[in-house]
GROMACS .gro file of C-alpha atoms in nm:
model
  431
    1UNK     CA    1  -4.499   9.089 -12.503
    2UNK     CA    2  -4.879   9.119 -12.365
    3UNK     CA    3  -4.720   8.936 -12.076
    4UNK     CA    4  -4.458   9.251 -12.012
    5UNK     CA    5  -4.745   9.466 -12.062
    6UNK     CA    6  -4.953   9.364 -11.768
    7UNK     CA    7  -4.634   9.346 -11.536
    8UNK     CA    8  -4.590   9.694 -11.609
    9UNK     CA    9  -4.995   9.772 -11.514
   10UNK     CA   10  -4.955   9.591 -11.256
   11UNK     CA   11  -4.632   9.754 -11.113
   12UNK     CA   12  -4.765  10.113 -11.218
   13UNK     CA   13  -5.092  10.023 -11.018
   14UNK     CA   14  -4.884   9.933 -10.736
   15UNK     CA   15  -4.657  10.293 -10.720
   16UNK     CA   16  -4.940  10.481 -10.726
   17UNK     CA   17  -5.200  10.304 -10.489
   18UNK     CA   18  -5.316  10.551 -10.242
   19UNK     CA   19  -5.161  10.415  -9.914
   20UNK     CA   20  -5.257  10.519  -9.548
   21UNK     CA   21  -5.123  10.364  -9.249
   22UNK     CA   22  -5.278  10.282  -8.912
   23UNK     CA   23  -5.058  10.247  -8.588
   24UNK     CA   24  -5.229  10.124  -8.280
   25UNK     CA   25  -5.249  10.274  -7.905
   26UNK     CA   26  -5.474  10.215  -7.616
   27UNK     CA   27  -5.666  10.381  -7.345
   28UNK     CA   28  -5.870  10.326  -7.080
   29UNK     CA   29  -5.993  10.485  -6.763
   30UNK     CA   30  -6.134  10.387  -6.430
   31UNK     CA   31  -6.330  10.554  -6.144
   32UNK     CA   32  -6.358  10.451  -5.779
   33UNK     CA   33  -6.558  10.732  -5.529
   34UNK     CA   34  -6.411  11.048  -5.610
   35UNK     CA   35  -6.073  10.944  -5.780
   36UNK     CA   36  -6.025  10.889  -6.172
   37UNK     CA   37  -5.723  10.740  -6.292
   38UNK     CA   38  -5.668  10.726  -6.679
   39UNK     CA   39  -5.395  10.475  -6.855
   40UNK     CA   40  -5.238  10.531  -7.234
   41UNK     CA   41  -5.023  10.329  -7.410
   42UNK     CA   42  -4.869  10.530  -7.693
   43UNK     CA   43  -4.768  10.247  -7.973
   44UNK     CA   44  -4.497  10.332  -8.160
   45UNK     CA   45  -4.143  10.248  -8.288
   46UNK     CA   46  -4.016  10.616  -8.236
   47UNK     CA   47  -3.698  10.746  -8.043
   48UNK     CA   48  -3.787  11.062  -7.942
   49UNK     CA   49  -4.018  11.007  -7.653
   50UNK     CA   50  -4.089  11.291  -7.430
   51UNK     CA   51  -4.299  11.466  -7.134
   52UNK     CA   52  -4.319  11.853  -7.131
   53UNK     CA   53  -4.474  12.122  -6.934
   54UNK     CA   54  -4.624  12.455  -6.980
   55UNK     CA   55  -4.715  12.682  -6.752
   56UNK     CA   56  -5.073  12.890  -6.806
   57UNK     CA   57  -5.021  13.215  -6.955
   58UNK     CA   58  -5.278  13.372  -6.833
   59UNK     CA   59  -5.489  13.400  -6.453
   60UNK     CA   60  -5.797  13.251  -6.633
   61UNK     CA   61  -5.564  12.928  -6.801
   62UNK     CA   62  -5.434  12.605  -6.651
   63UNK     CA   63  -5.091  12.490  -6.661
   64UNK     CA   64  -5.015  12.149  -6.827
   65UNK     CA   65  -4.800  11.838  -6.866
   66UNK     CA   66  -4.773  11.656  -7.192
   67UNK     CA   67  -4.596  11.306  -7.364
   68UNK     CA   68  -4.567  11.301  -7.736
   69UNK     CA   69  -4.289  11.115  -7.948
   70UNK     CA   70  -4.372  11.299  -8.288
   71UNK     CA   71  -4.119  11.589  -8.376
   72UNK     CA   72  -4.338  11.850  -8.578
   73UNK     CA   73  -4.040  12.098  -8.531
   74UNK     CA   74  -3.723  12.205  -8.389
   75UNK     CA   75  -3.790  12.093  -8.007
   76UNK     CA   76  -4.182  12.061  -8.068
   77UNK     CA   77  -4.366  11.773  -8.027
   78UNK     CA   78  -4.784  11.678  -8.099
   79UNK     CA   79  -4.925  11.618  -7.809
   80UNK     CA   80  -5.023  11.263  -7.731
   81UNK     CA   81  -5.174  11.238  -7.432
   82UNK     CA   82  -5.159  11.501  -7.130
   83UNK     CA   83  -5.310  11.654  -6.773
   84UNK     CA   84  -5.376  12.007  -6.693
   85UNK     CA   85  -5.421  12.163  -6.302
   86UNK     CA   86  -5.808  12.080  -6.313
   87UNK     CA   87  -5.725  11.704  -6.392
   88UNK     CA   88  -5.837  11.713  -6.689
   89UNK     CA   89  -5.660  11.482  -6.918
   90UNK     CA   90  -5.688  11.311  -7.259
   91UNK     CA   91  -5.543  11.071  -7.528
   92UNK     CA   92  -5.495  11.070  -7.866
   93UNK     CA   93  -5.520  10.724  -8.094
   94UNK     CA   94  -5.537  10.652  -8.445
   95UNK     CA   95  -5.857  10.557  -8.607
   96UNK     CA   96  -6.013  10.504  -8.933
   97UNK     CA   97  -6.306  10.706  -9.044
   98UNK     CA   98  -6.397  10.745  -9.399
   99UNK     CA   99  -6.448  11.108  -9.530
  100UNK     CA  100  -6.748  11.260  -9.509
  101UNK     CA  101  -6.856  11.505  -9.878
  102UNK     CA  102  -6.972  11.767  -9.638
  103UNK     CA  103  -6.904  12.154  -9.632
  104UNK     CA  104  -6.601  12.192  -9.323
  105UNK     CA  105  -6.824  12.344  -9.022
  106UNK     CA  106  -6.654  12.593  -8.783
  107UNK     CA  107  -6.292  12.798  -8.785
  108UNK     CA  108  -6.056  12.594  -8.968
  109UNK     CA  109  -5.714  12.469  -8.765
  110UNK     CA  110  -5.413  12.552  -8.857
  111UNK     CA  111  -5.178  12.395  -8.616
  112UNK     CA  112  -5.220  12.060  -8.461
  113UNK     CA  113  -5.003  12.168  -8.154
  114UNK     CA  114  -5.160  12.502  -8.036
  115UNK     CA  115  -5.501  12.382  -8.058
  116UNK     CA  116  -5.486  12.050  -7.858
  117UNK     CA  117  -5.233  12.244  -7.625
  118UNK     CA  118  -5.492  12.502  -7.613
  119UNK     CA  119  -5.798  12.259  -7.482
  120UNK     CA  120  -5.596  12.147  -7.179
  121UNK     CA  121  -5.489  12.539  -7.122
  122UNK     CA  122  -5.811  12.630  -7.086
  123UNK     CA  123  -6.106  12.394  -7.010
  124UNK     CA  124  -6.158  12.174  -6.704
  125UNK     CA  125  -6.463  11.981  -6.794
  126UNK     CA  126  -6.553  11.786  -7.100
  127UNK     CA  127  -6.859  12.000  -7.130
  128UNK     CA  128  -6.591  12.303  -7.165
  129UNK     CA  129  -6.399  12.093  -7.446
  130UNK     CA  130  -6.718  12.030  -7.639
  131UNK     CA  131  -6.753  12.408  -7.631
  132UNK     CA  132  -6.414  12.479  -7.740
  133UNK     CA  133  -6.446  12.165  -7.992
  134UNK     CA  134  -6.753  12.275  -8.186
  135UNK     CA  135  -6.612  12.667  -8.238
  136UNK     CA  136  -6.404  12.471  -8.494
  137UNK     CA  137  -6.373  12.238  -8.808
  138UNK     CA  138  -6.209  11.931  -8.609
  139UNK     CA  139  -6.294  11.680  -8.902
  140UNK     CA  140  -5.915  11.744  -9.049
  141UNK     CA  141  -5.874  11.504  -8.755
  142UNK     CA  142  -6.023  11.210  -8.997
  143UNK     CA  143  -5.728  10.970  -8.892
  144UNK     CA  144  -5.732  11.034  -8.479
  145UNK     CA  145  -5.999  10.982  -8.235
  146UNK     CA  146  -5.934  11.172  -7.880
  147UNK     CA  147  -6.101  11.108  -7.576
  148UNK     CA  148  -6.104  11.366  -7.288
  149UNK     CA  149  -6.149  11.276  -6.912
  150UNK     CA  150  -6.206  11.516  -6.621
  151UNK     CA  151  -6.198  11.456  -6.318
  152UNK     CA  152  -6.539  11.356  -6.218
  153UNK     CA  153  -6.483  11.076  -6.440
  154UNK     CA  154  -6.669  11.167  -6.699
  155UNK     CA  155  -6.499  11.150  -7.047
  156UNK     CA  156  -6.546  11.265  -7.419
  157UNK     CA  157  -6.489  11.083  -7.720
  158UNK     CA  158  -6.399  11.319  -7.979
  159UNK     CA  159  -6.422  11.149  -8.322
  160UNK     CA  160  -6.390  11.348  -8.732
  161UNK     CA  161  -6.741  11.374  -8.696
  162UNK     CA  162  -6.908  11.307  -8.393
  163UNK     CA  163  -6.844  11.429  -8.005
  164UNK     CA  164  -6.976  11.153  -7.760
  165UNK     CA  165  -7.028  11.234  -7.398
  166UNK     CA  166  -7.039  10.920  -7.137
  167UNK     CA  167  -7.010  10.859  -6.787
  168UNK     CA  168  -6.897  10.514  -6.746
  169UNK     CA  169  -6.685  10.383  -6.445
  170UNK     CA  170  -6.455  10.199  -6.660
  171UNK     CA  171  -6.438  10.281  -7.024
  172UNK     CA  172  -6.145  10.112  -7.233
  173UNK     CA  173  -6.100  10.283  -7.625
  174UNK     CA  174  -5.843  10.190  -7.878
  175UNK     CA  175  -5.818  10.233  -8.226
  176UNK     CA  176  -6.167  10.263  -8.372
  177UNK     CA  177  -6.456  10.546  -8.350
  178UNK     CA  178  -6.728  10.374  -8.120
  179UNK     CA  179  -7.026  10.532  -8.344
  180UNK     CA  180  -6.925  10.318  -8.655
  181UNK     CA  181  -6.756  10.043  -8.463
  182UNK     CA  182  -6.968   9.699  -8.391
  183UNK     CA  183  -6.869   9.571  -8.064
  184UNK     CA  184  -6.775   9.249  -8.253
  185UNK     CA  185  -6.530   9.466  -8.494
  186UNK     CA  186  -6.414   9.670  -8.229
  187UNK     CA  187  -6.313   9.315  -8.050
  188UNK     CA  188  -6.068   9.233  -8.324
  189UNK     CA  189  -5.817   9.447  -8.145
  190UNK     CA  190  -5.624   9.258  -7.892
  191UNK     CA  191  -5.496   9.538  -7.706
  192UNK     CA  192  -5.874   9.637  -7.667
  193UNK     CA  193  -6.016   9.277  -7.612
  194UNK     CA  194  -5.714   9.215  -7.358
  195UNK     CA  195  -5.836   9.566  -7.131
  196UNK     CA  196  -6.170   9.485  -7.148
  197UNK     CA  197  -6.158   9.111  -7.038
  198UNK     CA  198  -5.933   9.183  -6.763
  199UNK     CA  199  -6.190   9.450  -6.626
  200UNK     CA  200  -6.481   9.156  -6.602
  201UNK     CA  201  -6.228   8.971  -6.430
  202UNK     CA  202  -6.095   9.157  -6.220
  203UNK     CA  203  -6.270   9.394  -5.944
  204UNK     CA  204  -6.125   9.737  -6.053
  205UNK     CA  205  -5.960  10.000  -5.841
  206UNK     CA  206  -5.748  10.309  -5.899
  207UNK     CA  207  -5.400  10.183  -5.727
  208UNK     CA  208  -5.077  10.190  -5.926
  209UNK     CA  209  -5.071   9.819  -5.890
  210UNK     CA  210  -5.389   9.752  -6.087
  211UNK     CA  211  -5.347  10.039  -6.315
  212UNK     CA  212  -4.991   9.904  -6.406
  213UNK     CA  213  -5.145   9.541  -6.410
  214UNK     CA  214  -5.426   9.672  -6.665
  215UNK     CA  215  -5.176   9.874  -6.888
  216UNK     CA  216  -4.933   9.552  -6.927
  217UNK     CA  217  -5.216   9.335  -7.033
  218UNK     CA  218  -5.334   9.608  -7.328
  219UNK     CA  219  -4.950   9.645  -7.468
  220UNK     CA  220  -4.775   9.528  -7.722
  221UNK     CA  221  -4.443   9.347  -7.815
  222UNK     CA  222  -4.429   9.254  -8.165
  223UNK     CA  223  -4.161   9.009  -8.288
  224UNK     CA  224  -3.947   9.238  -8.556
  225UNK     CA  225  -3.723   9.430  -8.298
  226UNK     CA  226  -3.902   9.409  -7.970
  227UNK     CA  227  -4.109   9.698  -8.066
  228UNK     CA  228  -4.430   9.789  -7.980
  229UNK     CA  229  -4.583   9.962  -7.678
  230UNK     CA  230  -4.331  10.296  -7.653
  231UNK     CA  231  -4.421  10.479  -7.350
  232UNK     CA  232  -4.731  10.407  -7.096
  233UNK     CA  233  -4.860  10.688  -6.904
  234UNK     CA  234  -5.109  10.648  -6.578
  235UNK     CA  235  -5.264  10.971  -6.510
  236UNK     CA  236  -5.374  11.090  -6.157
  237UNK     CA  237  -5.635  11.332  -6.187
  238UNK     CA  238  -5.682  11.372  -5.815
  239UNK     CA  239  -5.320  11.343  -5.673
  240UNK     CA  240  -5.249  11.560  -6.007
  241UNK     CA  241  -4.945  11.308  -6.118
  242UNK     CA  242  -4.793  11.068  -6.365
  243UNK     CA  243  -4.625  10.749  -6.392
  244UNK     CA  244  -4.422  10.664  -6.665
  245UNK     CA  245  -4.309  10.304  -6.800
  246UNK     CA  246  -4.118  10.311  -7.063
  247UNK     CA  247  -4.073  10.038  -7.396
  248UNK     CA  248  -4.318   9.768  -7.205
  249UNK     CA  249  -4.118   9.740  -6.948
  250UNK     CA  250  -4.363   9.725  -6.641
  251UNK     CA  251  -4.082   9.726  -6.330
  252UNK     CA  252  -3.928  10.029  -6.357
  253UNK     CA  253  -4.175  10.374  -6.325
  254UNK     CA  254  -4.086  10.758  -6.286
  255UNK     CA  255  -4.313  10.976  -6.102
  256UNK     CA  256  -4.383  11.345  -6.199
  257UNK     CA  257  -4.581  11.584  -6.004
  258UNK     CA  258  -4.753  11.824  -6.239
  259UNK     CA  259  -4.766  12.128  -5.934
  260UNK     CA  260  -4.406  12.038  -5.919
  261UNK     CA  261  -4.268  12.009  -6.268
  262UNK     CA  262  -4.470  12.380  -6.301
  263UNK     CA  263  -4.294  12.551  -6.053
  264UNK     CA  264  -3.969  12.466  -6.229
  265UNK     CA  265  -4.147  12.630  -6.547
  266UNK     CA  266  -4.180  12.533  -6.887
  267UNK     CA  267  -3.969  12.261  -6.966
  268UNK     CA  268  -3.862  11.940  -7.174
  269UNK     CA  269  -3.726  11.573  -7.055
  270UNK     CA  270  -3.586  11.309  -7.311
  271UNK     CA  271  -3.769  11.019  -7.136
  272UNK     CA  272  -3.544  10.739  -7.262
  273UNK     CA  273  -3.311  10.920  -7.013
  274UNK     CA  274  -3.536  10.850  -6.650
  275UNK     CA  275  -3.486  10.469  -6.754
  276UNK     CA  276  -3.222  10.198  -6.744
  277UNK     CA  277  -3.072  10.076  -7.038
  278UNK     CA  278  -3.330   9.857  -7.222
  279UNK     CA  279  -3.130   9.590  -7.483
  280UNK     CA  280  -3.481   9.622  -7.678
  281UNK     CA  281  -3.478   9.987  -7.714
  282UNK     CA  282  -3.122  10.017  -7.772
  283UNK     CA  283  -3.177   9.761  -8.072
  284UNK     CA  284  -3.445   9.996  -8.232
  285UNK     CA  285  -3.191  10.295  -8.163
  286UNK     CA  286  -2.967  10.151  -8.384
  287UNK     CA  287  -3.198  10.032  -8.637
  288UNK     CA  288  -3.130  10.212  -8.954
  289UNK     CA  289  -3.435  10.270  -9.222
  290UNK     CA  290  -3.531  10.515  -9.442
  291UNK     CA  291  -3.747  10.691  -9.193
  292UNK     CA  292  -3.475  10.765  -8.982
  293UNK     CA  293  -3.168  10.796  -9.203
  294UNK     CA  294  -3.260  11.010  -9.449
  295UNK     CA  295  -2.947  10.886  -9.649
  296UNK     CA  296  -3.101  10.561  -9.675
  297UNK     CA  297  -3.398  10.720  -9.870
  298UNK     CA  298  -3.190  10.897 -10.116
  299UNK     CA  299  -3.017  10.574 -10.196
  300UNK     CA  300  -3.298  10.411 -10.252
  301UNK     CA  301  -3.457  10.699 -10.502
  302UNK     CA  302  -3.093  10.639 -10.655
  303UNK     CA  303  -3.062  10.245 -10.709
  304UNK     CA  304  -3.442  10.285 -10.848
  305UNK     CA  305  -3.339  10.576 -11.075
  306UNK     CA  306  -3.034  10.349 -11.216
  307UNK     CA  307  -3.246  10.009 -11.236
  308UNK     CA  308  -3.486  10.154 -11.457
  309UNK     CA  309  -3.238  10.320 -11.681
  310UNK     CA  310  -3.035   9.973 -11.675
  311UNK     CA  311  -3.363   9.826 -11.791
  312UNK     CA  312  -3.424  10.088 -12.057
  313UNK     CA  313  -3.032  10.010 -12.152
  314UNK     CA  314  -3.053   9.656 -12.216
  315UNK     CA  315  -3.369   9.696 -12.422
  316UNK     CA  316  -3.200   9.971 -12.641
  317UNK     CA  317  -2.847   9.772 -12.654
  318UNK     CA  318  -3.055   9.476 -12.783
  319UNK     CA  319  -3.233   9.678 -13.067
  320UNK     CA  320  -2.910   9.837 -13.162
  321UNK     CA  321  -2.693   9.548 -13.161
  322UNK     CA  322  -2.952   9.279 -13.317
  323UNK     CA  323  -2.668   9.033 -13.134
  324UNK     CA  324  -2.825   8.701 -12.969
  325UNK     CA  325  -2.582   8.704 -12.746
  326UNK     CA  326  -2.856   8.765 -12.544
  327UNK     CA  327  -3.200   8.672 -12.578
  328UNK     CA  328  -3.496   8.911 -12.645
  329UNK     CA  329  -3.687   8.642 -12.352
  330UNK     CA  330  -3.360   8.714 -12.089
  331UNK     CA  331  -3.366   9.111 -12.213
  332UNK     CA  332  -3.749   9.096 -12.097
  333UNK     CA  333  -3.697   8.902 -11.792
  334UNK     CA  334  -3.433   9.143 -11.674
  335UNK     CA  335  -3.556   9.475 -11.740
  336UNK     CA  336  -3.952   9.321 -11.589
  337UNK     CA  337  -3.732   9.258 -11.268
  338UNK     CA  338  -3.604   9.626 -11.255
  339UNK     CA  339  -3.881   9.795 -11.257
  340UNK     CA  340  -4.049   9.513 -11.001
  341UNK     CA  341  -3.755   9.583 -10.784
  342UNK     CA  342  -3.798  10.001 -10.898
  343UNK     CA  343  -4.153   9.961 -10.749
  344UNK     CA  344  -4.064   9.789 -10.457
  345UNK     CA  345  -3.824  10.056 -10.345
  346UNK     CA  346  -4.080  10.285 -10.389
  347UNK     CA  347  -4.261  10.105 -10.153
  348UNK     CA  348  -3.973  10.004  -9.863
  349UNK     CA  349  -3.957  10.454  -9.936
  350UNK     CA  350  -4.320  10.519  -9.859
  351UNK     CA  351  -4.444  10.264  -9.614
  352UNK     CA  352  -4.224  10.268  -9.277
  353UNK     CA  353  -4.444  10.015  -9.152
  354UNK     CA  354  -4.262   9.743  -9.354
  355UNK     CA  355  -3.982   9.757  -9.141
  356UNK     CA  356  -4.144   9.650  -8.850
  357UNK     CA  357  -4.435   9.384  -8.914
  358UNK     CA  358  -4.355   9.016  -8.980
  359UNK     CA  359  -4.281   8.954  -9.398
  360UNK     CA  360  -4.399   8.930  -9.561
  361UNK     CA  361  -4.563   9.207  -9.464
  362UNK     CA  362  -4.944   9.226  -9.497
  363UNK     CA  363  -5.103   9.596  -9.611
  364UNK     CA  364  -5.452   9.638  -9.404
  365UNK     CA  365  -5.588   9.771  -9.686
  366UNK     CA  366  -5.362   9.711  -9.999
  367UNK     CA  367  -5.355   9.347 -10.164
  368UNK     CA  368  -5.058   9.504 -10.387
  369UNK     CA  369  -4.877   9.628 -10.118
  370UNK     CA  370  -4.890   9.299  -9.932
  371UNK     CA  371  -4.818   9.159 -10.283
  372UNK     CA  372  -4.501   9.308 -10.305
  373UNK     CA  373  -4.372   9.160  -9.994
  374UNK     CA  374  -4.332   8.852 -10.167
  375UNK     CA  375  -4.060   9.039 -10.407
  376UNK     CA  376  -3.776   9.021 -10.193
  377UNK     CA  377  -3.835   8.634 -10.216
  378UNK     CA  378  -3.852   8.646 -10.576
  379UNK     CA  379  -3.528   8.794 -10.603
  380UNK     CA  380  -3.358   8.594 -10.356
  381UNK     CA  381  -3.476   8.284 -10.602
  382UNK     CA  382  -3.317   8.460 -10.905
  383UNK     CA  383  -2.995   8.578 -10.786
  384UNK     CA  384  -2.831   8.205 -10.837
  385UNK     CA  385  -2.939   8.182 -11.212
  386UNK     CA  386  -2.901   8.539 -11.303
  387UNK     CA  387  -2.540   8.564 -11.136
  388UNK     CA  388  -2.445   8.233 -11.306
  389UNK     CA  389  -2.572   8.464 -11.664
  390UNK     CA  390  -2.381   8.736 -11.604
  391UNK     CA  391  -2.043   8.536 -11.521
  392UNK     CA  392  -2.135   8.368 -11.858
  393UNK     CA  393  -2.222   8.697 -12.033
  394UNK     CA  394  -1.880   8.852 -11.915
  395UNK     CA  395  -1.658   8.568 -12.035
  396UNK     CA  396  -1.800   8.541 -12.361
  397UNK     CA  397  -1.620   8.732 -12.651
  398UNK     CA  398  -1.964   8.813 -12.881
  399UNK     CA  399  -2.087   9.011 -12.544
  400UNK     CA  400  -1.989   9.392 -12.575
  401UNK     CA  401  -1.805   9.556 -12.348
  402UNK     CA  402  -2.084   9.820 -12.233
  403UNK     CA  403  -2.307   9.500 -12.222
  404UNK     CA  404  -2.087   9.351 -11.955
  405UNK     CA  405  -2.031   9.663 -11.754
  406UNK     CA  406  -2.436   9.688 -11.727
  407UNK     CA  407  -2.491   9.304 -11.660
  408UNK     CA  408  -2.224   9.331 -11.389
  409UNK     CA  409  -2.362   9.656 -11.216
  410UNK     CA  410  -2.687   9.554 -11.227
  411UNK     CA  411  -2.606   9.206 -11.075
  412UNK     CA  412  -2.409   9.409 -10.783
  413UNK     CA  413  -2.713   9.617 -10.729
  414UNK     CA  414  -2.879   9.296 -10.703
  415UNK     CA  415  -2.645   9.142 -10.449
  416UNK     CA  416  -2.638   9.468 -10.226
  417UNK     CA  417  -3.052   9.447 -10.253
  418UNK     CA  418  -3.044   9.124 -10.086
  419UNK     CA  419  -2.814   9.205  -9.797
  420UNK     CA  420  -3.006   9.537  -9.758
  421UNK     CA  421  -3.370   9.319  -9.744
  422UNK     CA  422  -3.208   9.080  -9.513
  423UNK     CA  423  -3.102   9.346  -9.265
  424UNK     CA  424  -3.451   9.507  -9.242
  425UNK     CA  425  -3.569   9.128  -9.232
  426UNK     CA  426  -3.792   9.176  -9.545
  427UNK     CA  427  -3.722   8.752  -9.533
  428UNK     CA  428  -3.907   8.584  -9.324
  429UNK     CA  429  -3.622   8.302  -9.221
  430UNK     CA  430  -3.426   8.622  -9.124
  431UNK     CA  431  -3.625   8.753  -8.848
   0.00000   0.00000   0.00000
C-alpha cells in the first residue's frame, strides 16, 4: 500500500510539473565594405511557413517584408525574422532567461504582432529601435531574444532585460542571451559552434554562395521525421532582397525583391508552394499529433478520463465483491498502470516536443518528464502478461460479467496505446 502511495506522488508530481519548452534557431550576419548580409534559420516542425509584405502607411514609415510560421490568427502570423526599405532587418530566437522580481518598466504590449511589425515600420537604425524599445515593457519577451541589424552593419541584441549594441563584422547568435551566456555554455549549441568555426575557417564574404554555405553548416536535420531547419532566409540589406531555402534543402532558392513585392501591395505567399516537392516535408505534412489534429487531443483527454475511472472500477468491484478471483496485488498493479498511462497522456497532450526528439525523449529541464519516456516501454513489457490475465479472467466462471467487460476494454485501450506510441515512435526500435 505505501508502495501505491508514492506511485501516485510521484505521478501527481509529474502532471503538474511546470513545463517550458525551448526550440532552437540561428542567426548570423556578415559585413564586407559597405554591404551587410544577414542569414536566419527558423527551426521548427511547422507547416505553415510564410513571407508577407506590408506596405508603410504613412510618408514618415517604411514598407516591409516578413517570414513567420506561427498562426496567431485567421491569416496572421508573428513575425520571425524580416527587412524594411532602410535595410533594416532582424531575427527572432528562443532563449532562456530567468525572471527577474522587478516592477515592469515602460508601456506594457499588448500584441506581439503590431509591435515587432511596428519597429521595422518605422526605424532604420538600431539606435532608432533602442528608442522605440525602451518606450516599453519588452521583458514579457522572457523566452525570445531578437537581434536587429541595419545596414551599416551594426546590430542590436535585444534580450528580457538588457539591449546590447555591437559593431562586429561577423556576429553569429543562437539560442542564448550573450549577457548571461559563458562562451563555453554558449558553445554547447551545435548550430552556434558549427557558424562560428566555419567563420575562422573560412575568409568571409557577402555572396550567396558563402552565405548559403554558412547557413547549411548552422542547420539542422534531426532523425524523427527529417525535421529540423524549416525555412532559411539570407537578407540583402543593400540590394534590398531575400533568398529563401526551404526544409534544409540548400539547391533550390526563391528570390524576392522587397521594392518589388511592395508595389504589388500588401500581400501573403504559402512558401511550401515556391518549392518542389520535398519527400521530407511531405512526411511531416502528414504526420498526425495532437498539436495538429485537434481530434487527437480530445481522444487522448478521453482514453485518460476512462483509464482512471477503469482504475477506480476495479478497486470498487474488488471491495464490493470480496471475490479472489482477482487479487488485491493484480487490482493494484492495474489501476497503478492507469493512472501511469493517465499521466503520460497528459504529457504526449502538453509537450509537442515528444513527437519529434529521439525516445526516449529527454526533458531539458524535467527529470520526470524524461522519466516518463520510459512508460511506453513499460507497457510494451506488460501487454504479454496482462493480455494472457484477461483471456484467463474472461474464461473463468467466478469472474463477473461487468468484471470481464472492464478487463477486456481496458486491455483494448491498452493494445490501441501501443500502436498509437509506435506511430509517433515513442519506441526507440521504431524510429
Amino acid at each position: 500500500m505505501n508502495s501505491l502511495k508514492v506511485l501516485i506522488l510521484l505521478i501527481f508530481c509529474l502532471v503538474t510539473v511546470v513545463q517550458k519548452e525551448l526550440s532552437a534557431c540561428s542567426m548570423y550576419k556578415l559585413t564586407v565594405g559597405d554591404k551587410t548580409v544577414v542569414g536566419c534559420n527558423e527551426d521548427a516542425w511547422r507547416t505553415t511557413s510564410k513571407i508577407w509584405f506590408e506596405n508603410a502607411q504613412n510618408p514618415y514609415e517604411y514598407g516591409a517584408g516578413f517570414t513567420g510560421s506561427r498562426q496567431v490568427s485567421s491569416n496572421r502570423f508573428a513575425p520571425q525574422s524580416g527587412m524594411n526599405e532602410a535595410g533594416l532587418v532582424f531575427s527572432r530566437l528562443v532563449a532562456y532567461y530567468p525572471q527577474k522580481s522587478i516592477a515592469p518598466q515602460g508601456k506594457k504590449i499588448t500584441n506581439e504582432v503590431s509591435y515587432l511589425s511596428e519597429i521595422l515600420h518605422t526605424c532604420s537604425t538600431v539606435e532608432e529601435v533602442a528608442e522605440f524599445i525602451n518606450q516599453y515593457d519588452h521583458s514579457i519577451f522572457i523566452d525570445d531574444v531578437f537581434i536587429y541589424i541595419d545596414s551599416s552593419g551594426k546590430y542590436l541584441v535585444v534580450e528580457p532585460y538588457e539591449l546590447i549594441v555591437g559593431n562586429d563584422a561577423n556576429y553569429v547568435l543562437s539560442n542564448f542571451c550573450p549577457s548571461i551566456t559563458e562562451q563555453e555554455q554558449a558553445n554547447k549549441l551545435i548550430r552556434y559552434k558549427n557558424g562560428k568555426e566555419f567563420l575562422k575557417t573560412h575568409d568571409a564574404d557577402t555572396s550567396l554562395a558563402f552565405c548559403t554555405s554558412l547557413a547549411d553548416t548552422m542547420h539542422v536535420c534531426r532523425n524523427r521525421n527529417g525535421d529540423g531547419t524549416l525555412l532559411t532566409s539570407i537578407w540583402d540589406t543593400k540590394n534590398r532582397s531575400v533568398n529563401l531555402y526551404f526544409y534544409h534543402q540548400y539547391d533550390s532558392s526563391v528570390q524576392f525583391g522587397l521594392a518589388e513585392e511592395l508595389a504589388k501591395g500588401d500581400h501573403i505567399i504559402n512558401i511550401p508552394d515556391l518549392f518542389p516537392k520535398n519527400s521530407e516535408f511531405e512526411r511531416l505534412a502528414t504526420y498526425k499529433t495532437p498539436f495538429n489534429t485537434p481530434e487527437l487531443r480530445v481522444s487522448l483527454v478521453v482514453l485518460g478520463g476512462i483509464l482512471t475511472f477503469s482504475a477506480f472500477l476495479l478497486c470498487v468491484f474488488f471491495f464490493i465483491n470480496k471475490s479472489s478471483a482477482i487479487s488485491f496485488k493484480t487490482i493494484a498493479l492495474l489501476s497503478g498502470m492507469n493512472v501511469l498511462l493517465t499521466s503520460y497522456l497528459f504529457v504526449l497532450a502538453t509537450n509537442s516536443y515528444i513527437y519529434y526528439f529521439d525516445a526516449p525523449y529527454t526533458h531539458y529541464s524535467s527529470s520526470l518528464i524524461s522519466a516518463s519516456s520510459y512508460i511506453p516501454f513499460l507497457l510494451l513489457l506488460t501487454i504479454a502478461p496482462v493480455t494472457s490475465f484477461t483471456l484467463k479472467r474472461f474464461k473463468s466462471a467466478n469472474t463477473k460479467r461487468r468484471t470481464k467487460a472492464l478487463l477486456i476494454s481496458n486491455n483494448l485501450i491498452y493494445l490501441l496505446l501501443i500502436v498509437s506510441f509506435g506511430y509517433w515512435g515513442l519506441y526507440s526500435v521504431w524510429n
